[in-house]
């Protein structure tokens, strides 16, 4: 089973539809493992996985931690303080230091786009991007795809509306790349201030009216709106944003009746999503969290196959 | 600039002589004696070669006036590990640049006559090309109080600038221009609205969106330029936009010139030869300010160079140490070294027949010298012998290890060039010889 030939997972960009298919299939199998009473496999036994988070994230970090542990790896979490000296120095220095500890798998989150790829050039182990700036968050896109597939049975041909702060979102970019690669029709729905320039060049249709954007959608994917965005004049207020771009019952009624509602978390209830919808029957938000562990197991396992089994010589 | 005893007379014979100051591009010879050009052109040998002259056969080679670079960042004083006047001058000489204009954003900022004097003395003692400092437009580059233009000019400052920074306060800019006019001082400005540029790190557009980097819109440049041009129109001061990068700025510039505003504009060689695609996957050596723009913008820049809307080409030489560049793109320092590749990169435009050699050398030598009020930038008999002998077609590949600059952050690493400086003279002294 060596269908996955990459040494790192730095983004969805660079993965073929077959790679994505492979990861989703093995993640589907990993779901069963996580549902057994005995959740532990031995695939990564003896391997060291370090979670290196330059940006705090409870859920992604614990998801990777559980995934590694369920595969039998020794997992260590490292939170790196943002404030310490010059940020980039910390990055390269930390990479070299960690590399000397001979980890097998490095899971990295960093505030700067491209930082994880830069780090991957400096170390000898496999690197997984757990989010780099507004660039990519590949395991999130994979877990979203897995969740969609479990409900819709496919990805091709589905209408997926990604709504909210696309400009600052790595989740949006990775999802756009993955869904396009798998043949879905992707829409983005947001006020133009929250869209990066030339976003349509990424193969999406742009809507600034949420009702139109959600019309006949199979999947409604909400993005988190950080409150700092108000201060930076992207949107005027929470109440205005919720009124026009928050997902409520009325706006959701424009989507297909069986549309599913997703959110990468953590949610701002009452900002981008009505609590009634977040906890409603169409919401698959909690399932996304479960799929997160499965997808990360699949990714760790796929990369683990390429780890060298010969001891280091010098 | 170091001085030693006068060298023997030098005759460069059978070369192509390019002198934009006389619109001369012809086969001929150049005769140098006593540090001065005695004759240059087809008739240069009417008097014959003087006794004991060094005679160099230059068939297939070209003599140009030495380049005058209006935008050079040097680390001296304050960041000598990046670049000193000495190392910058050696890089300049290797690139055929005989005059460099240094920027005031050093530590301390060059905003005092004693500091202008310091630069000139350090240059005299250590540099092998001519060095003319630009002084700060405002005290400490803070953008609040205007600097002592009169005293600084007397001390030797050739122009006034905020260096890397833009002056946000329009009232201060208006006063600076108004006051500069009384002293016939040239105001040089980097035009970028700092609020609109915001957290941007590369050209706004599809590339930035794909890379997840925040973009700098072209309007950040053109809005600041438009403001400046209106103030130049109002005050009638001599104004020079340091580095333009996009088509919409050129429209404004064209209009202002047509209306007789005393404004000129420069471009960094990078913005005439590279575009945003060169950033690739977060290559920080291509991170600069203004950012590399689209290919359409680059084409417009080349046209503007050919039609004279862009007056000057500079290197925007900006040495950065390894630590400053080995960072995630958004955190990395701006800027690239460029003295040694300025001419060769510019010759790409000539080889592609985008501009004539005469216009290129005009923009790199004659025009900047005139704007700065310098007597160089010419091969006119009687002028100081600042010149470069160039093989316009010699192929070479840029590699870090052959750079004379202390910093190695070139945007042309591995680039194939055609055209190489063979020999550079400053006041008749050979300051660089190839091979």
XYZ file of C-alpha atoms in Angstrom:
749
model
C 0.000 0.000 0.000
C 2.288 2.755 -1.203
C -0.097 4.831 -3.221
C 0.841 8.020 -1.444
C 4.251 9.120 -2.667
C 4.729 12.446 -0.887
C 7.219 12.924 1.900
C 5.419 15.947 3.382
C 1.876 17.212 3.422
C 2.360 20.940 2.944
C -0.881 21.735 1.186
C -3.680 20.484 -1.016
C -1.866 22.119 -3.915
C 0.369 19.464 -5.373
C -1.935 16.568 -4.491
C -3.597 14.708 -7.334
C -7.253 13.628 -7.157
C -5.920 10.084 -6.644
C -3.857 11.205 -3.638
C -6.914 12.857 -2.149
C -9.047 9.786 -2.847
C -6.459 7.598 -1.188
C -6.305 9.716 1.953
C -10.097 9.911 2.196
C -10.442 6.148 1.799
C -7.903 5.368 4.470
C -9.439 8.008 6.726
C -12.802 6.292 6.310
C -11.184 3.111 7.595
C -9.609 4.994 10.488
C -13.055 6.123 11.617
C -13.795 2.512 12.536
C -10.607 2.237 14.553
C -11.590 5.275 16.579
C -14.998 3.785 17.279
C -13.652 0.524 18.689
C -13.104 0.043 22.394
C -9.474 -0.803 21.601
C -8.404 2.278 19.649
C -4.738 1.628 19.318
C -2.820 0.487 16.273
C 0.905 -0.141 16.104
C 1.641 1.434 12.731
C 3.778 4.225 14.157
C 5.149 2.339 17.138
C 8.582 3.633 18.091
C 8.131 6.753 15.993
C 8.314 10.253 17.435
C 5.796 12.883 16.446
C 6.285 16.479 17.512
C 3.442 18.967 17.335
C 5.053 22.359 16.894
C 2.520 25.142 17.234
C 3.708 28.708 16.791
C 0.062 29.732 17.004
C -2.125 28.393 19.761
C -4.835 25.918 18.740
C -6.422 23.580 21.198
C -8.546 21.545 18.840
C -6.165 20.988 15.936
C -3.318 20.186 18.273
C -5.310 17.688 20.349
C -6.695 16.132 17.174
C -3.168 15.520 15.863
C -2.095 14.316 19.294
C -4.864 11.735 19.517
C -4.289 10.633 15.932
C -0.608 10.037 16.597
C -1.273 8.213 19.851
C -3.890 5.961 18.284
C -1.259 4.918 15.761
C 1.190 4.136 18.550
C 3.577 7.081 18.060
C 5.219 8.943 20.923
C 3.724 12.404 20.703
C 5.189 15.562 22.125
C 3.513 18.961 22.052
C 5.598 22.088 21.778
C 4.031 25.492 22.045
C 6.407 28.193 20.897
C 5.846 31.632 22.332
C 5.031 34.221 19.699
C 6.800 36.977 21.539
C 10.261 35.460 21.648
C 12.882 37.450 19.735
C 12.478 37.755 15.992
C 9.824 35.390 14.758
C 11.689 33.919 11.796
C 14.842 33.352 13.786
C 12.787 31.314 16.163
C 11.416 29.319 13.261
C 14.744 28.323 11.685
C 16.480 27.901 15.026
C 13.675 25.773 16.374
C 13.696 23.684 13.223
C 17.388 22.947 13.577
C 17.062 22.179 17.271
C 14.131 19.857 16.739
C 15.809 18.178 13.821
C 18.702 17.247 16.094
C 16.225 15.412 18.340
C 15.456 13.135 15.390
C 11.695 13.224 15.230
C 9.989 11.210 12.504
C 6.963 13.420 12.016
C 6.619 17.117 12.593
C 3.202 18.764 12.695
C 3.556 22.523 12.309
C 1.306 25.527 12.591
C 2.689 29.017 11.959
C 1.227 32.482 11.518
C 3.117 33.168 8.267
C 2.177 31.792 4.862
C 4.942 29.567 3.513
C 6.589 29.113 6.902
C 5.856 25.388 7.086
C 7.325 24.787 3.630
C 10.410 26.778 4.642
C 10.776 24.653 7.756
C 10.352 21.474 5.736
C 13.460 22.422 3.759
C 15.500 22.498 6.954
C 14.606 19.183 8.557
C 15.009 15.555 7.627
C 11.669 14.242 8.896
C 8.201 14.341 7.363
C 6.350 17.602 7.862
C 2.593 18.146 8.045
C 1.156 21.608 7.611
C -1.371 22.241 10.372
C -2.030 25.736 9.055
C 0.326 28.410 7.676
C -0.967 31.976 7.737
C -3.757 32.515 5.248
C -2.242 29.941 2.897
C -3.301 26.326 3.541
C -4.709 23.973 6.138
C -4.798 20.707 4.225
C -6.035 18.336 6.941
C -9.023 20.615 7.541
C -9.962 20.417 3.854
C -9.561 16.641 3.943
C -11.737 16.242 7.008
C -14.354 18.497 5.463
C -14.298 16.413 2.297
C -14.615 13.216 4.289
C -17.592 14.607 6.179
C -19.271 15.707 2.954
C -18.632 12.350 1.336
C -20.204 10.465 4.244
C -23.382 12.495 3.850
C -23.576 12.956 0.100
C -21.762 9.831 -1.040
C -19.601 11.855 -3.438
C -17.901 15.194 -3.993
C -18.180 15.590 -7.777
C -21.037 17.780 -8.926
C -21.976 19.069 -5.479
C -22.600 22.777 -4.972
C -20.564 23.977 -2.006
C -20.938 27.518 -0.672
C -18.028 28.769 1.437
C -19.266 31.753 3.417
C -17.507 34.475 5.373
C -13.978 35.714 5.887
C -12.327 34.085 2.868
C -9.629 36.778 2.786
C -7.961 35.672 6.002
C -8.832 31.982 5.736
C -6.440 29.135 5.021
C -9.376 26.776 5.459
C -11.111 28.425 2.506
C -8.057 28.183 0.241
C -7.429 24.514 0.966
C -11.110 23.691 0.552
C -11.336 25.551 -2.753
C -8.330 23.634 -4.085
C -9.576 20.246 -2.877
C -13.202 20.645 -3.927
C -12.212 21.923 -7.358
C -9.804 19.028 -7.802
C -12.617 16.599 -6.950
C -15.104 18.183 -9.343
C -17.402 20.089 -6.984
C -18.779 23.524 -7.859
C -17.426 26.011 -5.392
C -18.998 29.323 -4.495
C -17.721 31.946 -2.107
C -20.199 34.181 -0.319
C -18.949 37.273 1.510
C -18.847 41.038 1.482
C -16.124 41.997 -1.007
C -14.003 43.448 1.799
C -13.556 39.897 3.062
C -12.551 38.444 -0.313
C -8.917 38.443 -1.475
C -8.317 40.043 -4.867
C -8.785 37.866 -7.946
C -10.346 35.041 -5.906
C -12.413 34.055 -8.962
C -9.124 33.023 -10.629
C -9.070 30.112 -8.189
C -12.139 28.694 -9.900
C -14.958 29.897 -7.697
C -18.130 31.865 -8.319
C -18.445 34.960 -6.169
C -21.676 35.985 -4.412
C -22.183 39.031 -2.220
C -25.843 38.224 -1.578
C -26.068 35.245 0.732
C -29.511 34.135 -0.380
C -28.362 33.895 -3.976
C -25.106 32.289 -2.920
C -26.900 29.582 -0.965
C -29.543 28.865 -3.617
C -29.638 25.114 -4.230
C -26.400 24.508 -2.353
C -25.672 20.972 -1.137
C -23.154 22.128 1.424
C -22.970 25.359 3.405
C -19.542 25.880 4.884
C -19.269 28.756 7.337
C -15.991 30.445 8.250
C -15.088 32.058 11.524
C -15.116 35.859 11.613
C -12.569 37.217 14.037
C -13.721 40.232 15.969
C -10.477 42.069 15.109
C -11.852 42.443 11.599
C -14.293 45.096 12.809
C -11.424 47.235 14.116
C -9.616 46.934 10.778
C -12.685 48.255 8.930
C -13.480 45.105 6.987
C -17.036 45.032 8.332
C -18.880 47.619 10.390
C -20.407 45.619 13.232
C -21.419 42.211 14.460
C -25.111 42.957 14.129
C -24.745 44.141 10.543
C -22.607 41.137 9.658
C -25.018 38.685 11.238
C -27.954 40.332 9.512
C -26.472 39.940 6.043
C -23.927 37.137 6.268
C -24.774 35.166 9.390
C -26.328 31.771 8.738
C -29.860 31.717 10.117
C -32.915 29.610 9.393
C -34.225 31.952 6.732
C -31.011 32.143 4.708
C -30.431 28.416 5.058
C -33.890 27.788 3.592
C -32.518 28.884 0.209
C -30.141 25.930 0.147
C -31.334 22.434 -0.743
C -33.576 20.957 1.980
C -30.996 18.277 2.715
C -28.029 20.667 2.685
C -25.476 20.102 5.419
C -24.013 22.914 7.507
C -20.310 22.918 8.378
C -17.952 25.054 10.412
C -14.221 24.517 11.060
C -14.543 25.873 14.595
C -14.251 27.498 16.955
C -17.626 29.080 16.284
C -18.716 32.604 17.089
C -22.345 31.915 17.815
C -24.450 34.885 16.884
C -21.757 36.333 14.625
C -21.471 34.055 11.635
C -23.954 31.423 12.705
C -27.241 31.288 14.594
C -26.898 28.917 17.580
C -30.105 27.191 16.485
C -28.488 26.267 13.175
C -25.178 25.321 14.747
C -26.962 22.762 16.910
C -29.706 21.987 14.390
C -30.465 18.864 12.403
C -28.565 19.975 9.312
C -25.380 20.697 11.263
C -22.533 18.209 10.925
C -20.115 20.350 12.920
C -19.477 17.806 15.672
C -18.960 15.071 13.126
C -16.269 17.211 11.506
C -14.322 17.021 14.741
C -14.521 13.215 14.740
C -13.463 13.080 11.092
C -10.528 15.317 11.985
C -8.920 12.601 14.065
C -9.541 10.007 11.347
C -8.076 12.159 8.571
C -5.010 12.967 10.647
C -4.498 9.273 11.356
C -4.687 8.608 7.619
C -2.173 11.346 6.854
C 0.248 10.256 9.571
C -0.011 6.675 8.397
C 0.521 7.606 4.734
C 3.620 9.641 5.509
C 4.783 7.042 8.029
C 5.137 4.471 5.271
C 7.997 6.444 3.812
C 9.925 6.816 7.042
C 13.285 5.156 6.936
C 13.641 2.020 9.033
C 17.431 2.019 8.983
C 19.194 3.544 11.966
C 21.004 6.873 11.604
C 24.706 6.241 11.084
C 26.616 9.186 12.525
C 37.553 58.363 -3.362
C 41.157 57.313 -3.179
C 43.650 59.256 -5.225
C 47.056 58.117 -6.297
C 49.460 59.493 -8.834
C 48.077 60.175 -12.283
C 48.104 57.129 -14.544
C 49.500 57.149 -18.106
C 47.261 58.486 -20.820
C 44.858 55.835 -22.096
C 43.591 55.320 -25.621
C 40.598 53.042 -26.135
C 40.572 52.586 -29.885
C 38.131 51.141 -32.386
C 35.279 50.941 -29.939
C 31.631 51.925 -30.162
C 31.244 55.240 -28.353
C 27.881 55.865 -26.712
C 27.407 59.311 -25.218
C 23.786 60.304 -24.579
C 24.838 63.836 -23.596
C 25.730 64.419 -27.274
C 23.281 61.871 -28.705
C 26.361 60.127 -30.004
C 26.429 56.440 -30.872
C 29.268 55.857 -33.321
C 32.435 53.918 -33.932
C 35.512 55.717 -32.743
C 37.982 56.043 -29.927
C 38.247 57.532 -26.487
C 41.347 59.303 -25.256
C 41.886 59.891 -21.546
C 44.701 61.904 -19.968
C 45.153 63.728 -16.670
C 41.935 62.167 -15.390
C 39.952 63.938 -18.080
C 38.400 62.881 -21.357
C 40.486 64.493 -24.087
C 38.406 63.248 -26.952
C 35.656 60.676 -27.517
C 34.030 59.782 -30.807
C 34.813 59.187 -34.466
C 37.270 62.074 -34.654
C 39.044 61.366 -31.395
C 42.290 60.395 -33.082
C 42.692 63.570 -35.119
C 45.557 64.603 -32.879
C 47.010 61.084 -32.734
C 47.856 59.179 -29.579
C 49.986 60.985 -27.027
C 53.472 59.803 -26.182
C 53.605 56.850 -23.808
C 49.870 56.220 -23.854
C 48.442 52.824 -22.957
C 46.693 51.775 -26.150
C 43.857 49.278 -25.850
C 42.339 47.678 -28.904
C 38.576 47.647 -28.250
C 37.075 46.153 -31.368
C 33.597 44.836 -30.567
C 33.443 46.692 -27.283
C 31.586 49.790 -26.213
C 32.544 52.792 -24.111
C 29.798 54.447 -22.078
C 29.865 57.189 -19.478
C 30.049 55.601 -16.020
C 26.639 54.884 -14.529
C 25.139 57.198 -11.925
C 22.990 55.263 -9.479
C 20.419 57.427 -7.691
C 19.297 54.882 -5.129
C 21.841 52.926 -3.130
C 21.333 51.769 0.433
C 24.596 51.240 2.279
C 24.930 49.918 5.811
C 27.434 52.588 6.820
C 27.027 53.978 9.401
C 25.255 51.518 11.660
C 24.984 48.272 9.722
C 28.469 47.718 8.362
C 27.962 43.951 8.430
C 25.540 44.390 5.532
C 27.544 46.824 3.429
C 30.170 49.522 3.824
C 30.928 52.406 1.510
C 34.038 50.478 0.556
C 32.258 47.230 -0.352
C 29.412 49.060 -2.084
C 31.928 51.017 -4.129
C 33.702 47.854 -5.241
C 30.367 46.361 -6.250
C 29.599 49.570 -8.122
C 32.926 49.573 -9.953
C 32.377 45.965 -11.040
C 29.028 47.017 -12.465
C 30.320 50.041 -14.362
C 28.760 52.404 -11.824
C 31.080 55.358 -11.168
C 28.791 57.435 -8.969
C 26.523 56.219 -6.204
C 23.991 58.269 -4.310
C 23.527 56.965 -0.790
C 20.290 56.972 1.156
C 19.949 58.671 4.550
C 18.226 55.790 6.342
C 21.250 54.665 8.262
C 21.927 54.630 11.980
C 22.267 57.505 12.734
C 20.048 59.039 10.073
C 21.894 61.434 7.758
C 20.048 64.581 8.773
C 22.927 66.769 9.955
C 25.686 68.533 7.995
C 28.327 66.796 10.136
C 26.938 63.429 9.063
C 26.934 64.397 5.398
C 30.541 65.343 5.934
C 31.172 61.988 7.640
C 29.885 60.110 4.589
C 31.966 62.213 2.239
C 35.122 61.710 4.326
C 34.580 57.970 4.695
C 33.982 57.778 0.969
C 37.138 59.733 0.204
C 39.158 57.399 2.425
C 37.625 54.051 1.508
C 35.509 54.143 -1.642
C 36.787 53.674 -5.183
C 33.865 55.385 -6.941
C 32.271 58.781 -6.365
C 29.803 58.914 -3.486
C 27.174 61.615 -3.045
C 24.879 61.411 -0.049
C 21.210 62.222 -0.115
C 20.135 63.718 3.185
C 16.961 63.213 5.161
C 13.957 65.263 4.100
C 12.803 65.462 7.720
C 14.668 65.253 11.024
C 15.340 61.654 11.905
C 13.106 60.674 8.960
C 10.264 61.122 11.411
C 8.135 63.049 8.948
C 7.549 65.961 11.299
C 10.158 68.745 10.994
C 11.891 69.529 7.731
C 15.659 69.166 7.646
C 18.182 71.982 7.132
C 18.192 71.878 3.342
C 20.491 74.878 3.022
C 23.179 73.690 5.405
C 22.930 70.092 4.240
C 23.257 71.155 0.635
C 26.310 73.245 1.470
C 27.792 70.206 3.191
C 27.361 68.204 0.004
C 23.915 66.583 0.056
C 22.665 66.214 -3.531
C 18.995 65.616 -2.743
C 16.520 65.139 0.103
C 14.500 62.032 0.720
C 12.684 59.883 3.250
C 14.659 56.906 1.899
C 12.634 53.723 2.241
C 9.784 55.573 3.866
C 6.931 57.658 2.586
C 5.885 60.938 4.121
C 2.334 60.493 5.266
C 1.687 64.080 6.375
C 0.690 66.158 3.343
C 1.252 69.455 5.117
C 4.850 68.564 5.962
C 5.371 67.445 2.362
C 3.941 70.695 1.082
C 6.231 72.723 3.316
C 9.246 70.604 2.423
C 8.612 71.141 -1.283
C 7.945 74.854 -0.836
C 11.106 75.349 1.169
C 13.147 73.097 -1.150
C 12.255 75.302 -4.074
C 14.005 78.295 -2.539
C 17.222 76.279 -2.349
C 16.700 74.608 -5.708
C 16.855 71.327 -3.795
C 15.672 68.089 -5.363
C 13.101 66.151 -3.322
C 13.151 62.405 -3.924
C 10.240 60.379 -2.597
C 9.283 56.722 -2.248
C 5.598 56.821 -3.087
C 3.623 54.326 -1.036
C 0.612 55.147 1.089
C 1.524 53.265 4.263
C -2.090 52.767 5.328
C -3.202 51.409 2.002
C -0.156 49.173 1.729
C -1.092 48.001 5.236
C 0.179 44.555 6.035
C 0.728 43.780 2.353
C 3.910 42.001 1.327
C 3.548 41.456 -2.427
C 1.531 42.727 -5.358
C -2.197 42.329 -4.741
C -3.696 39.846 -7.155
C -4.058 36.208 -7.990
C -0.496 35.278 -7.005
C -0.828 36.811 -3.547
C -4.244 35.221 -3.098
C -2.929 31.769 -3.979
C 0.053 32.142 -1.679
C -2.148 33.391 1.150
C -0.127 36.607 1.378
C -1.726 39.977 1.841
C -1.423 42.204 -1.168
C -0.237 45.757 -1.773
C -2.607 47.375 -4.262
C -1.163 49.524 -7.044
C -3.259 52.371 -5.681
C -0.991 52.530 -2.614
C 1.647 53.855 -4.996
C -0.435 55.906 -7.388
C -2.449 57.724 -4.699
C 0.723 58.894 -2.976
C 2.230 59.843 -6.331
C -0.900 61.780 -7.296
C -0.728 63.715 -4.053
C 2.923 64.501 -4.563
C 2.399 65.604 -8.148
C -0.361 67.972 -7.061
C 1.932 69.443 -4.439
C 4.763 69.729 -6.965
C 2.329 71.498 -9.276
C 1.416 73.847 -6.446
C 4.911 74.559 -5.169
C 6.892 74.295 -8.427
C 9.609 72.422 -6.544
C 11.841 69.880 -8.254
C 10.288 66.531 -7.402
C 11.499 63.038 -8.242
C 9.462 59.878 -7.657
C 12.148 57.420 -6.570
C 10.786 54.119 -7.810
C 7.575 53.593 -9.714
C 6.277 50.125 -10.446
C 2.897 50.127 -12.149
C 1.019 51.374 -15.189
C -1.389 53.632 -13.345
C 1.475 55.623 -11.813
C 2.842 56.168 -15.291
C -0.443 57.703 -16.493
C -0.187 60.256 -13.684
C 3.450 60.945 -14.435
C 2.798 61.394 -18.136
C 0.006 63.867 -17.444
C 2.080 65.878 -14.965
C 4.969 66.140 -17.403
C 2.671 67.170 -20.218
C 1.380 69.956 -17.968
C 4.880 71.192 -17.262
C 5.121 70.086 -13.633
C 8.839 69.935 -12.701
C 8.586 66.265 -11.834
C 10.688 63.286 -12.857
C 10.518 59.592 -12.126
C 12.787 56.649 -11.573
C 12.422 52.905 -11.792
C 14.415 50.150 -10.183
C 15.854 47.751 -12.720
C 13.918 44.918 -11.031
C 10.592 46.457 -12.001
C 11.686 46.650 -15.632
C 12.920 43.075 -15.841
C 11.023 40.941 -13.301
C 7.404 40.413 -12.307
C 5.337 38.950 -9.494
C 5.660 35.416 -10.850
C 9.344 35.522 -9.929
C 8.265 35.357 -6.284
C 7.426 31.712 -7.026
C 6.919 29.800 -3.805
C 7.851 32.463 -1.260
C 11.293 33.407 -2.626
C 12.245 36.211 -0.288
C 15.008 37.576 -2.547
C 12.168 38.849 -4.721
C 10.489 40.668 -1.857
C 10.934 44.378 -2.367
C 9.229 47.719 -1.983
C 7.401 48.578 -4.180
C 6.566 44.926 -4.842
C 7.167 43.273 -8.189
C 4.004 43.818 -10.229
C 2.269 42.027 -13.076
C 3.744 41.445 -16.514
C 1.349 44.078 -17.928
C 2.770 46.601 -15.496
C 6.295 45.629 -16.427
C 5.526 46.097 -20.110
C 4.078 49.519 -19.368
C 7.205 50.398 -17.396
C 9.433 49.445 -20.329
C 7.347 51.581 -22.695
C 7.549 54.489 -20.273
C 11.304 54.094 -20.162
C 11.474 54.204 -23.951
C 9.251 57.302 -24.248
C 10.973 59.148 -21.401
C 8.092 59.133 -18.905
C 10.527 57.268 -16.727
C 13.656 59.394 -16.591
C 16.003 57.282 -14.557
C 16.856 53.652 -13.850
C 18.393 52.905 -10.467
C 19.611 49.719 -8.853
C 17.743 50.266 -5.567
C 20.710 48.331 -4.178
C 19.602 47.225 -0.719
C 21.889 44.756 1.030
C 20.205 42.486 3.566
C 21.887 39.894 5.704
C 21.061 36.222 5.585
C 18.953 36.377 8.745
C 16.773 39.094 7.265
C 15.949 36.986 4.234
C 15.845 33.433 5.672
C 12.398 34.026 7.053
C 8.852 33.291 6.104
C 8.008 35.666 3.245
C 5.809 38.029 5.260
C 8.462 38.398 7.953
C 11.449 38.772 5.595
C 13.209 42.054 4.883
C 12.552 43.967 1.662
C 15.206 44.659 -0.923
C 17.874 43.179 -3.160
C 21.444 44.078 -4.025
C 21.763 45.365 -7.563
C 24.841 47.462 -8.304
C 26.670 44.677 -10.079
C 23.731 43.518 -12.167
C 22.259 46.930 -13.010
C 23.836 47.327 -16.422
C 23.631 43.680 -17.454
C 19.961 43.458 -16.502
C 19.315 46.722 -18.330
C 20.985 45.356 -21.433
C 18.280 42.701 -21.585
C 15.948 45.495 -22.625
C 18.375 46.545 -25.354
C 18.904 42.989 -26.605
C 15.113 42.563 -26.718
C 14.944 45.816 -28.713
C 12.652 47.397 -26.135
C 14.856 50.476 -25.805
C 17.909 51.807 -27.597
C 21.309 51.583 -25.969
C 21.453 55.366 -26.058
C 18.221 55.682 -24.030
C 19.317 53.014 -21.568
C 22.623 54.743 -20.852
C 20.864 58.097 -20.745
C 18.549 56.723 -18.032
C 21.409 55.132 -16.111
C 23.963 57.900 -16.397
C 23.331 61.185 -18.188
C 19.833 61.880 -16.892
C 20.458 61.087 -13.205
C 23.659 63.146 -13.277
C 21.702 66.104 -14.629
C 18.945 65.737 -12.001
C 21.537 65.630 -9.232
C 23.442 68.584 -10.667
C 26.589 66.530 -11.255
C 29.006 67.116 -14.105
C 29.393 63.392 -14.814
C 27.261 61.212 -17.089
C 29.015 62.379 -20.239
C 31.989 61.614 -22.469
C 32.259 65.257 -23.490
C 35.902 66.365 -23.885
C 36.942 68.133 -20.711
C 34.687 66.037 -18.482
C 36.157 63.839 -15.771
C 37.042 60.435 -17.177
C 34.307 58.407 -15.457
C 33.536 55.670 -17.913
C 33.049 51.972 -18.483
C 34.311 49.719 -21.238
C 31.667 47.069 -21.885
C 31.356 43.928 -23.974
C 27.639 44.155 -24.719
C 27.319 40.513 -25.712
C 29.612 38.639 -23.362
C 27.522 35.901 -21.754
C 27.790 35.248 -18.045
C 25.797 33.726 -15.243
C 25.242 35.610 -12.010
C 26.462 33.666 -8.993
C 26.618 34.744 -5.394
C 30.293 33.945 -5.006
C 31.415 36.475 -7.607
C 29.537 39.395 -6.049
C 31.673 42.103 -4.461
C 28.839 43.227 -2.232
C 28.927 42.069 1.396
C 25.340 40.971 1.188
C 24.341 38.338 -1.337
C 20.608 38.912 -1.660
C 20.497 39.230 -5.438
C 17.267 38.747 -7.339
C 19.363 37.565 -10.286
C 21.089 34.518 -8.752
C 21.634 32.038 -11.565
C 20.383 34.492 -14.183
C 21.955 34.403 -17.630
C 23.164 37.791 -18.722
C 24.620 39.124 -21.953
C 26.890 42.099 -21.438
C 29.750 42.481 -19.047
C 31.823 45.396 -17.845
C 35.488 44.970 -18.881
C 36.990 47.992 -17.224
C 35.740 50.904 -15.146
C 37.491 54.268 -14.817
C 36.857 56.976 -12.258
C 38.678 60.261 -12.949
C 40.959 58.342 -15.283
C 41.933 55.747 -12.669
C 41.093 52.150 -13.409
C 38.952 50.993 -10.488
C 37.834 47.688 -11.962
C 39.196 45.351 -14.560
C 37.469 42.118 -15.550
C 39.325 38.840 -15.337
